[in-house]
CSV table of C-alpha atoms and ligand atoms in Angstrom, one decimal:
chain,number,residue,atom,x,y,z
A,30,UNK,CA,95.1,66.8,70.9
A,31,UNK,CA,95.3,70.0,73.4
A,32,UNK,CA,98.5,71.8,72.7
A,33,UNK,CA,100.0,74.7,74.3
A,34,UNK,CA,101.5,77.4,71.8
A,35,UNK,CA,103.6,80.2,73.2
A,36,UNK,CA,105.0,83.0,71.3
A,37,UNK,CA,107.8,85.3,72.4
A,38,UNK,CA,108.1,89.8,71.8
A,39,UNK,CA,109.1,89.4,68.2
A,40,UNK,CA,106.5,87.0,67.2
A,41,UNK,CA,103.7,89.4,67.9
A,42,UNK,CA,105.7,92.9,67.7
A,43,UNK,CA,103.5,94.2,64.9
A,44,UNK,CA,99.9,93.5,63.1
A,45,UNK,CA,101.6,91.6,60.6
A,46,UNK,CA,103.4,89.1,63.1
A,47,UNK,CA,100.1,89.4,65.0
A,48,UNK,CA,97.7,88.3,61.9
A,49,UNK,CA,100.9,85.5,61.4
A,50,UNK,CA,100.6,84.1,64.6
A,51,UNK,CA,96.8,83.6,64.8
A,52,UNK,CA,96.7,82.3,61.3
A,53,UNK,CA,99.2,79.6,62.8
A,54,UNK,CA,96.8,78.8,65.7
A,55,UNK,CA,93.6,78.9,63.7
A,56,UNK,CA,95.5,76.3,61.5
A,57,UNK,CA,96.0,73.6,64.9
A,58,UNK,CA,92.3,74.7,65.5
A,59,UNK,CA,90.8,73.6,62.2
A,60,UNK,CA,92.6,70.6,62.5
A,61,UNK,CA,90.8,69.7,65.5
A,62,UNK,CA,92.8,70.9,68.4
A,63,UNK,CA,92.3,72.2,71.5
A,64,UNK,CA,94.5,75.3,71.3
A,65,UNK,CA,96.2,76.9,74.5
A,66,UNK,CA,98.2,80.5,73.6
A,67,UNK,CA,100.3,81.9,75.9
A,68,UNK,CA,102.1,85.5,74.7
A,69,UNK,CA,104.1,88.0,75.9
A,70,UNK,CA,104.2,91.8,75.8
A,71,UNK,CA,104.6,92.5,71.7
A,72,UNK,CA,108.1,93.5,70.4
A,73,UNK,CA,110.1,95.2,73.2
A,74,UNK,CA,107.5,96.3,75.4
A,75,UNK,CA,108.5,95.3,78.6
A,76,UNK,CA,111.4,97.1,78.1
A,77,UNK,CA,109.6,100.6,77.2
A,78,UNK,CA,107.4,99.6,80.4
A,79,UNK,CA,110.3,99.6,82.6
A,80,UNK,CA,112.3,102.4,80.7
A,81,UNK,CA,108.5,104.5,81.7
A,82,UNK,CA,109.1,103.6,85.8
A,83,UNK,CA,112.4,104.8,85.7
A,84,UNK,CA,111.6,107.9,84.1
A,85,UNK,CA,109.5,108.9,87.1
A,86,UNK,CA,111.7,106.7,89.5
A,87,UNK,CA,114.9,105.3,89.5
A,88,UNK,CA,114.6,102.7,91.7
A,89,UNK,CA,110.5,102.1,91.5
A,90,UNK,CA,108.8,99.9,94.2
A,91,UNK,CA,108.8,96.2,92.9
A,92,UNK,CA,104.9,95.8,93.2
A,93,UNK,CA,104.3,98.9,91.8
A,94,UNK,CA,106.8,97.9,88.4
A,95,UNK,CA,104.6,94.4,88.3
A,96,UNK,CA,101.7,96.3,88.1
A,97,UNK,CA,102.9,98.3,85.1
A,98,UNK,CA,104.7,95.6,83.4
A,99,UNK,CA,102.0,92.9,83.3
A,100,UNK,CA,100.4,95.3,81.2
A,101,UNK,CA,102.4,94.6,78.3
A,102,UNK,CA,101.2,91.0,77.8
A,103,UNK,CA,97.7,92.1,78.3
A,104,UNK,CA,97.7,94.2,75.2
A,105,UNK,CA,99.0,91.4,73.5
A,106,UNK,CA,96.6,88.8,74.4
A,107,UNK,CA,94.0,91.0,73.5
A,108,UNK,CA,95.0,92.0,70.4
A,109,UNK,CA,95.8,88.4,69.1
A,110,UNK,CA,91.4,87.7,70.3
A,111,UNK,CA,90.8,90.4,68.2
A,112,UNK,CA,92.8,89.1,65.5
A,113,UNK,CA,91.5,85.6,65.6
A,114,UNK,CA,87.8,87.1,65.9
A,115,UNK,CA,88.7,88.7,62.5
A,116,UNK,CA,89.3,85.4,60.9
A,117,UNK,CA,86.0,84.0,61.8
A,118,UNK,CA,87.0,81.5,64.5
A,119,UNK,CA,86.1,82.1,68.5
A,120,UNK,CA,89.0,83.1,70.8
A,121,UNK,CA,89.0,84.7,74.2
A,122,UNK,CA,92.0,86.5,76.3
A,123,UNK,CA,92.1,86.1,79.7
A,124,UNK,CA,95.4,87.4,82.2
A,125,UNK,CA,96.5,85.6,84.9
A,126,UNK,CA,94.0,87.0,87.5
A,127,UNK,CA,90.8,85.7,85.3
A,128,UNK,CA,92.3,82.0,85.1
A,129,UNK,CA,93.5,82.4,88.6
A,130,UNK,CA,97.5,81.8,88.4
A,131,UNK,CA,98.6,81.5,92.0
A,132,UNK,CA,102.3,82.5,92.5
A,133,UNK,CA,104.7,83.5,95.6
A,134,UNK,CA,104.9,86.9,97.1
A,135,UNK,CA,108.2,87.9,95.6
A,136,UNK,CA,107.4,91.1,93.1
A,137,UNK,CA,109.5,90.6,90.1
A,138,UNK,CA,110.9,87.6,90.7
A,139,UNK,CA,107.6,85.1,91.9
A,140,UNK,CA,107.4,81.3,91.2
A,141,UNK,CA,104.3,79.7,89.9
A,142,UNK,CA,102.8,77.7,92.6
A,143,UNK,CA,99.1,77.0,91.6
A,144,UNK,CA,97.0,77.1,88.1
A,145,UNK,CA,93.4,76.4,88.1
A,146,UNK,CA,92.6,75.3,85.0
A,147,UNK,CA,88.7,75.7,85.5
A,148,UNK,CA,88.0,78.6,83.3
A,149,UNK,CA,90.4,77.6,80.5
A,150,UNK,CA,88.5,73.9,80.3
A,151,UNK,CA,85.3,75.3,80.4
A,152,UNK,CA,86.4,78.2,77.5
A,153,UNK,CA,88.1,75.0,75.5
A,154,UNK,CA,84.6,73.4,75.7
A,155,UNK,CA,82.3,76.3,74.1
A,156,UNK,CA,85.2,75.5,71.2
A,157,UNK,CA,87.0,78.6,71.6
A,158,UNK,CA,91.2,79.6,71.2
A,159,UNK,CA,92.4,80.2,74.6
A,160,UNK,CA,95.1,83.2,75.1
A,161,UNK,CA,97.0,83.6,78.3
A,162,UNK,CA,99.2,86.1,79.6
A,163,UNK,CA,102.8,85.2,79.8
A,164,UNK,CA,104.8,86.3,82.5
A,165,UNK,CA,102.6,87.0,85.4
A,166,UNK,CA,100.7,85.7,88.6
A,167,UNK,CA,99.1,86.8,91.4
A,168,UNK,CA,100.5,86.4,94.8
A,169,UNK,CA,98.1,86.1,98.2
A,170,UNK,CA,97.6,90.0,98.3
A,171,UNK,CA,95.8,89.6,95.3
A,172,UNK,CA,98.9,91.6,93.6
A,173,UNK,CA,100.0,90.8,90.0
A,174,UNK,CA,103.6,89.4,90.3
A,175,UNK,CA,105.6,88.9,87.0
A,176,UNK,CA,108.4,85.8,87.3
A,177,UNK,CA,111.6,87.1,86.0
A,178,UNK,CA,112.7,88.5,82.5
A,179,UNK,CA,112.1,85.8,79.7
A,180,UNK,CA,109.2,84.5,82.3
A,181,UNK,CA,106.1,83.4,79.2
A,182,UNK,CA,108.3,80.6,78.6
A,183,UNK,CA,107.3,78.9,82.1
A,184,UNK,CA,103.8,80.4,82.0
A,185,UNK,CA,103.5,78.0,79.4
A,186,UNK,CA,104.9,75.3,80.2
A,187,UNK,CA,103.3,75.4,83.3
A,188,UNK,CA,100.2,75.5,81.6
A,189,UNK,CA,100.9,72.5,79.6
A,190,UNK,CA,101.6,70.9,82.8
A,191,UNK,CA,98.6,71.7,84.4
A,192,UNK,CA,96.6,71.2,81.4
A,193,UNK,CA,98.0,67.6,80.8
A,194,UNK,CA,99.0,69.2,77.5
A,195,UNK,CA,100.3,67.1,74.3
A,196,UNK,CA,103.0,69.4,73.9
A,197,UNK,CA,104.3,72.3,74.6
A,198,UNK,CA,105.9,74.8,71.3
A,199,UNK,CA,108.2,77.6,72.5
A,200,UNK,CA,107.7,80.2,69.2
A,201,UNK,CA,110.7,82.4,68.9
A,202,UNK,CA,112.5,84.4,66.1
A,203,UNK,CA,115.3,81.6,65.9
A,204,UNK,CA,114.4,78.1,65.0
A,205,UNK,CA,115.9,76.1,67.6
A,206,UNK,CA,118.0,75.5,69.6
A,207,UNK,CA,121.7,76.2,68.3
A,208,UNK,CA,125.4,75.1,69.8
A,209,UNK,CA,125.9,78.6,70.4
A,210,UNK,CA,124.3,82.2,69.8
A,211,UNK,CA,124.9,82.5,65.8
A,212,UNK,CA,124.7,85.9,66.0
A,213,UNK,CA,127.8,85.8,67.9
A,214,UNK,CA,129.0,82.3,66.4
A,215,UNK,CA,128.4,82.1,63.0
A,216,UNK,CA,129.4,78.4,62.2
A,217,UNK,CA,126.5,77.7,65.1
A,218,UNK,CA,124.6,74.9,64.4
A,219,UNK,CA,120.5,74.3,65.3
A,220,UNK,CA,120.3,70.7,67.3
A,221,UNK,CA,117.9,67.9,66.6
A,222,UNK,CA,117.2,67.0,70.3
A,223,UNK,CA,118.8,68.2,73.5
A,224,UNK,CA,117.9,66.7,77.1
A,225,UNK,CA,116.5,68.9,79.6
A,226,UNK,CA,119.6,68.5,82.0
A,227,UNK,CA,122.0,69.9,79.1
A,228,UNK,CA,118.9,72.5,78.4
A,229,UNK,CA,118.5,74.2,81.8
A,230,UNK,CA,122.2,74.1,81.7
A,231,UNK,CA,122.8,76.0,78.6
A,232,UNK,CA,119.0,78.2,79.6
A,233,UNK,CA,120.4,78.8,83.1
A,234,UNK,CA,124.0,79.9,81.2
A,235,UNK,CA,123.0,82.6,78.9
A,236,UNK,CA,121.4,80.5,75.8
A,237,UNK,CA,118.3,83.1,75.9
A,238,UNK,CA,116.7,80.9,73.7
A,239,UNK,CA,114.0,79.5,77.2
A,240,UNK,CA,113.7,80.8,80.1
A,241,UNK,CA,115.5,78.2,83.0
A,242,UNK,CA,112.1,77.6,85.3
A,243,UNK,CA,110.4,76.7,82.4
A,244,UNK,CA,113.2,73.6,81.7
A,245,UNK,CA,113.1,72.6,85.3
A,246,UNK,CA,109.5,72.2,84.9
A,247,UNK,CA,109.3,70.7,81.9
A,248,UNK,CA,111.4,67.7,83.0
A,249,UNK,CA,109.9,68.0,86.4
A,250,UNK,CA,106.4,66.9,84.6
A,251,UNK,CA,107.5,65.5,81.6
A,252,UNK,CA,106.3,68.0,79.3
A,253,UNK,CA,107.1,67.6,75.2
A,254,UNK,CA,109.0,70.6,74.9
A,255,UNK,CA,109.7,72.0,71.1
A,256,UNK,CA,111.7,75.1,70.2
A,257,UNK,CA,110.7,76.7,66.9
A,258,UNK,CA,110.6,79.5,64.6
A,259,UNK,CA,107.3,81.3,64.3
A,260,UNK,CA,108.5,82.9,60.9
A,261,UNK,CA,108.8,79.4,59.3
A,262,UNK,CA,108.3,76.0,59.3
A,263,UNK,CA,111.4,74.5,60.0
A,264,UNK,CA,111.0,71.7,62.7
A,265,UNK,CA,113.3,73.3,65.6
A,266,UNK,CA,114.6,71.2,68.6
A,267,UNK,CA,112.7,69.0,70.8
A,268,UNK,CA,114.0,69.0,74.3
A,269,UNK,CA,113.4,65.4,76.3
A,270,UNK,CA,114.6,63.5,78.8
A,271,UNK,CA,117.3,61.0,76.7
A,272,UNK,CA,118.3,61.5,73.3
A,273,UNK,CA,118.9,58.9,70.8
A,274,UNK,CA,121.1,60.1,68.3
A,275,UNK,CA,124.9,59.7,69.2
A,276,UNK,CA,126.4,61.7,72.0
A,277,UNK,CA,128.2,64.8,71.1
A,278,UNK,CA,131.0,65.9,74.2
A,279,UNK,CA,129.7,68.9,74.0
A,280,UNK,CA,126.1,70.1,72.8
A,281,UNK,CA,126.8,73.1,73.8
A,282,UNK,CA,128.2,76.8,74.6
A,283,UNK,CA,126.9,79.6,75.7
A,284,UNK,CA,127.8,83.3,77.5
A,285,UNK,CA,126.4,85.3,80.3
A,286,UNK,CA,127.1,89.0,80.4
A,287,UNK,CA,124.7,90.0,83.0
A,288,UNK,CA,127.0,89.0,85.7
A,289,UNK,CA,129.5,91.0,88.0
A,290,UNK,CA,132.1,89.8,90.4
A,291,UNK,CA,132.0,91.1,94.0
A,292,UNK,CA,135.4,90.5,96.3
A,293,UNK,CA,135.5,90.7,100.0
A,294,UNK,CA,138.5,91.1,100.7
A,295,UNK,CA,140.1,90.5,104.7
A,296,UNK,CA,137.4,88.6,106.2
A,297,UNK,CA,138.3,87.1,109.5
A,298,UNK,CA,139.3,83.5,109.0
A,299,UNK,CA,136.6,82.0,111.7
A,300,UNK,CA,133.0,80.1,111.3
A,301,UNK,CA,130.1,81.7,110.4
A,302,UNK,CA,131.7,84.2,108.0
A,303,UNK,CA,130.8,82.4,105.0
A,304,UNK,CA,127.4,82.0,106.7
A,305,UNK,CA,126.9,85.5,107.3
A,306,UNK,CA,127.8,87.0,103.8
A,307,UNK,CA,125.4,84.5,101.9
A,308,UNK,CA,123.0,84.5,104.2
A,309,UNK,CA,122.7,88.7,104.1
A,310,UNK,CA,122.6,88.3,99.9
A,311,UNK,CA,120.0,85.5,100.2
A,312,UNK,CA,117.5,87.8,102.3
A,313,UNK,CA,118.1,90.1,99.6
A,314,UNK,CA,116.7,87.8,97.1
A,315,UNK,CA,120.0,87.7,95.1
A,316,UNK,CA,121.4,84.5,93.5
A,317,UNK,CA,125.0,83.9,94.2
A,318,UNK,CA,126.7,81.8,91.0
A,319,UNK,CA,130.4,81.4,91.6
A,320,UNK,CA,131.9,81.2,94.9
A,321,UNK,CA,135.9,81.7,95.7
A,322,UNK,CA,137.1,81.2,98.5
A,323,UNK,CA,141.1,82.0,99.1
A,324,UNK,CA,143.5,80.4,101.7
A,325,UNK,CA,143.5,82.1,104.7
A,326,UNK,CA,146.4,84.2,105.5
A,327,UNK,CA,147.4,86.2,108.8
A,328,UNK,CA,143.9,85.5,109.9
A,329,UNK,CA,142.2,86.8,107.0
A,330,UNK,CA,140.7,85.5,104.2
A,331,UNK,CA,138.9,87.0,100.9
A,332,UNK,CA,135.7,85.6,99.2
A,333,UNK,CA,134.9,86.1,95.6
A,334,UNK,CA,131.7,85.4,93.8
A,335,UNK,CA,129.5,86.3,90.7
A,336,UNK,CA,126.1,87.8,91.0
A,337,UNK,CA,123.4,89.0,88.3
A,338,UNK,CA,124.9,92.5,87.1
A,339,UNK,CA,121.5,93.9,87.6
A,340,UNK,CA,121.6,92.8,91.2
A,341,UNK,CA,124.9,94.4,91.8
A,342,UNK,CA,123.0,97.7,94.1
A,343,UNK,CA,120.8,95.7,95.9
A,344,UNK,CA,124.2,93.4,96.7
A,345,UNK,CA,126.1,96.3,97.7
A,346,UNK,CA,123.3,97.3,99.8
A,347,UNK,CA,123.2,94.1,101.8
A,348,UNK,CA,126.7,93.8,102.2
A,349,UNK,CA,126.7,97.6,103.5
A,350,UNK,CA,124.3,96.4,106.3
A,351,UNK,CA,126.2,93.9,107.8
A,352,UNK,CA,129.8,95.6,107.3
A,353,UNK,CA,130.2,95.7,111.2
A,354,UNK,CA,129.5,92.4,112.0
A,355,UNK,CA,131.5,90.9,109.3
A,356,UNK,CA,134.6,93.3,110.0
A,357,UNK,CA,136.1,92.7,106.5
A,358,UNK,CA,138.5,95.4,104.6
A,359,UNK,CA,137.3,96.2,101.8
A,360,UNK,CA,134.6,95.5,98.7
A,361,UNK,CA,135.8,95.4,95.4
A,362,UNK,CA,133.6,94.9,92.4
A,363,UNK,CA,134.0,94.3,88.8
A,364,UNK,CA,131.2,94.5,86.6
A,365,UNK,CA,133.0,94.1,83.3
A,366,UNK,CA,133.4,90.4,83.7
A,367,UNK,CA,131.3,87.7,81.6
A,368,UNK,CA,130.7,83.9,81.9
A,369,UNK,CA,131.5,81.3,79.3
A,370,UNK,CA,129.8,78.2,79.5
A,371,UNK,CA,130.2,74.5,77.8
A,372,UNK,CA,127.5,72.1,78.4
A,373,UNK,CA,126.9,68.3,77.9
A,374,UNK,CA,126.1,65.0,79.1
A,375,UNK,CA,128.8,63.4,77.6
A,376,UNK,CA,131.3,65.2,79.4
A,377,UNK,CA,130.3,63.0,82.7
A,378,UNK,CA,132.4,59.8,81.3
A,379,UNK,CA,135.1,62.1,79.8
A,380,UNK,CA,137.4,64.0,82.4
A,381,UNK,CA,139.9,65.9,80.1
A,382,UNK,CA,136.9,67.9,78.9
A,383,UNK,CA,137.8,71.2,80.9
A,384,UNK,CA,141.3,70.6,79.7
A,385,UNK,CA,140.7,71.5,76.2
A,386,UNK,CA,138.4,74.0,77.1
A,387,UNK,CA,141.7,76.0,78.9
A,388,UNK,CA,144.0,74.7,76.0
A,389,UNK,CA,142.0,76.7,74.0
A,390,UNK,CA,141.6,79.9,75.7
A,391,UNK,CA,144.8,79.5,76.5
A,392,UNK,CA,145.9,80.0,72.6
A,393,UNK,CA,143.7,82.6,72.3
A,394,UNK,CA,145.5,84.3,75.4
A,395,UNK,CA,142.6,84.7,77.2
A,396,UNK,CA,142.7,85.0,80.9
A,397,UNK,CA,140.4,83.0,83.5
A,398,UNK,CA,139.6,84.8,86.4
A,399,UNK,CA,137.3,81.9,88.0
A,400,UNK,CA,136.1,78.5,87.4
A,401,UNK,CA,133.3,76.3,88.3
A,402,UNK,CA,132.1,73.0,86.9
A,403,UNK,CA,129.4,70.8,87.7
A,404,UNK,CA,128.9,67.0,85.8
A,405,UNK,CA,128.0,68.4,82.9
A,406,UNK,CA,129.5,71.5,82.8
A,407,UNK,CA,132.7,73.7,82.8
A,408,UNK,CA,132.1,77.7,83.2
A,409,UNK,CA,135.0,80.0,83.3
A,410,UNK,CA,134.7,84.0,84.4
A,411,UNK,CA,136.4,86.0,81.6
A,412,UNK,CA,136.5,89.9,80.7
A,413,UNK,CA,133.3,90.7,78.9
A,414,UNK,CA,135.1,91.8,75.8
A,415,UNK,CA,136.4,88.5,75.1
A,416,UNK,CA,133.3,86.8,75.4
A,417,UNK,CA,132.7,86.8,71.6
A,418,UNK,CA,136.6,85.8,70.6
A,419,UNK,CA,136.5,83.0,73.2
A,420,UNK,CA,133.5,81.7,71.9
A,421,UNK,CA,134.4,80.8,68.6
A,422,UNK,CA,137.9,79.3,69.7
A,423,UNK,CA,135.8,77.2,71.7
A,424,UNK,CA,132.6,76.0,69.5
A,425,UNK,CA,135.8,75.3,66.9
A,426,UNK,CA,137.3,73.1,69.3
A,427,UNK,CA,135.0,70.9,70.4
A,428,UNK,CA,134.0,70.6,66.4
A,429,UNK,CA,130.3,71.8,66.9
A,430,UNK,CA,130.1,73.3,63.9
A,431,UNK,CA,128.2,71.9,60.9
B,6,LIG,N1,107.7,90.2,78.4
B,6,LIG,C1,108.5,89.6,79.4
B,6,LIG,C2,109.9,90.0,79.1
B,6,LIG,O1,110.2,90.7,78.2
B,6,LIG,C3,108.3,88.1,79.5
B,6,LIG,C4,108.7,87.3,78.3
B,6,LIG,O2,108.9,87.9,77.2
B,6,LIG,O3,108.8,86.1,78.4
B,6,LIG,O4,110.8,89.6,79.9
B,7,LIG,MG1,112.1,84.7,75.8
């Protein structure tokens, strides 16, 4: 069986966790295995790494900061060969230039495009433990990309897809995947099984638990996706296509506080507005979430959306550029806002779903400041310090606790 193993910051953040983690792999080995690694940068490197760029540079050039962050994951593939070596059994580290890991141009934000898998078959053959650098690519410059905060997770699923893997085990500090963040819930419950639609939903939403890509690509190849704990050995969730056991409404809810809301406010009420806006924040590479569009009035009208809150400058920036041709009044943005999600496929048969979901908030007096649903989805926009409050109203209401 060829597996691919990856494990998250906290799973390798010290020797301990280190020696922990290739004991587990060295255990899959002796059973006969071929074993794929994929890590990321130990504990909360990544962080220190980008915390070092701004210290010299506020706003460091984005090839330069993928250079320096894919650095991190280096040390920790390295470390874990050394580790294995130090248990007798044959392991080699390789980044993502050694097993050639094609990606797109875009620094800090790239998409996987091509893996070879040469190297890595020919290393499995001489018997050895492969480990592969989460996180990063290289584009057609021959630049190391990295592809987005959280990005191991679809290094490795990539991997398992390229690799015609058996599975694919997503290692993390919790040990599954929950109905809602029990450190902020704490009658959150771990799921059995969850499909990759309500997955990439709840990923996508603020779960934290994988990173979105790597859902998308898992159900995009079929991969056997399993979320588990690499502190114990608890079973964790399995994440598929369908899932047996009875349908809950909701499997699901989750929060997003790295958003901000951006108003443009006295737009003229004409074609090609809309157009305009979006296609200005698109050339800046940023993701537009919820979009709000009020009646026109006196020949005006206002749009509202959400945006990443770490993309709020670079937003600003491109809505600067265009001011004249768009002739609007004014920009107004709120960055203490925070999404609320509830996810499930059950909710596509069941329309008074989103009702509840206001009831609820409602009795908590919490305000909605924007809405957007899909089939198997409600999301509301909320102040950030309600995120926690709403939360429990709603996992109580929907019954997903134990
Ligand atoms: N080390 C990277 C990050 O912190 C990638 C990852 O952990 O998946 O975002
Ligand atoms: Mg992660």
């Amino acid at each position: 069986m060829l597996v691919v193993k990856k494990f998250g910051g906290t799973s390798v953040a010290d020797k301990d966790r280190i020696m922990n983690v290739a004991r587990r792999c060295v255990a899959d080995y002796k059973a006969g295995n071929d074993v794929v690694v994929v890590l990321s940068a130990m504990g909360k490197q990544t962080d220190v790494l980008i915390d070092m760029a701004r210290s010299v540079n506020p706003n460091p050039p984005r090839r330069e900061l993928d250079m320096l962050m894919t650095t991190g994951e280096q040390v920790s593939v390295a470390m874990m060969a050394m580790a294995m070596d130090s248990l007798g059994v044959p392991a080699v580290s390789l980044n993502a230039y050694q097993v050639a890991m094609h990606t797109t141009s875009v620094y800090g934000n790239a998409r996987l495009k091509r893996i070879d898998t040469e190297r890595i078959r020919n290393e499995l053959d001489l018997k050895k433990i492969v480990i592969i650098t989460g996180f990063q690519g290289v584009n057609k410059y021959d630049d190391y990309t990295t592809l987005g905060r959280g990005g191991s997770d679809t290094t490795a699923v990539a991997l398992a897809a390229a690799l015609h893997a058996d599975k694919c085990e997503i290692y993390t500090d919790v040990e599954g995947v929950y109905t809602a963040d029990p450190r902020i819930v704490p009658k959150a419950r771990k799921l059995k099984e969850i499909t990759y639609d309500e997955m990439l939903d709840l990923a996508t939403l603020g779960a934290g638990v994988l990173h979105n890509r790597s859902v998308e690509l898992a159900k995009k190849y079929g991969v056997k996706l399993v979320v588990r704990s690499s502190m114990s050995e608890a079973e964790g969730t399995v994440v598929k296509e369908v899932v047996k056991v009875e349908r809950m409404l909701v499997s699901g809810v989750a929060a997003d506080k790295n958003v901000t809301r951006v108003s443009v406010v006295g737009l003229e009420d004409r074609p090609g507005v809309a157009f305009r806006l979006f296609d200005a924040l698109a050339k800046a590479n940023i993701n537009v979430d919820m979009i709000l569009q009020s009646i026109g009035r006196d020949d005006t009208k206002d749009i509202t959306f959400t945006i990443p809150r770490d993309m709020e400058t670079d937003a600003i920036n491109a809505i600067e550029n265009i001011k004249d041709t768009l002739n609007m009044q004014d920009v107004k943005v709120n960055s203490h806002v925070a999404k609320v999600s509830i996810v499930g496929a059950g909710m596509m048969s069941n329309p008074g779903v989103a009702a509840r979901m206001f009831e609820c908030l409602y009795n908590a007096n919490i305000n909605i400041r924007m809405i957007s649903t899909s089939e198997i989805r409600v999301t509301v926009l909320i102040d950030e310090k309600e995120v926690d409050k709403a939360m429990n109203v709603i996992h109580d209401m929907f019954g997903l606790e134990d």
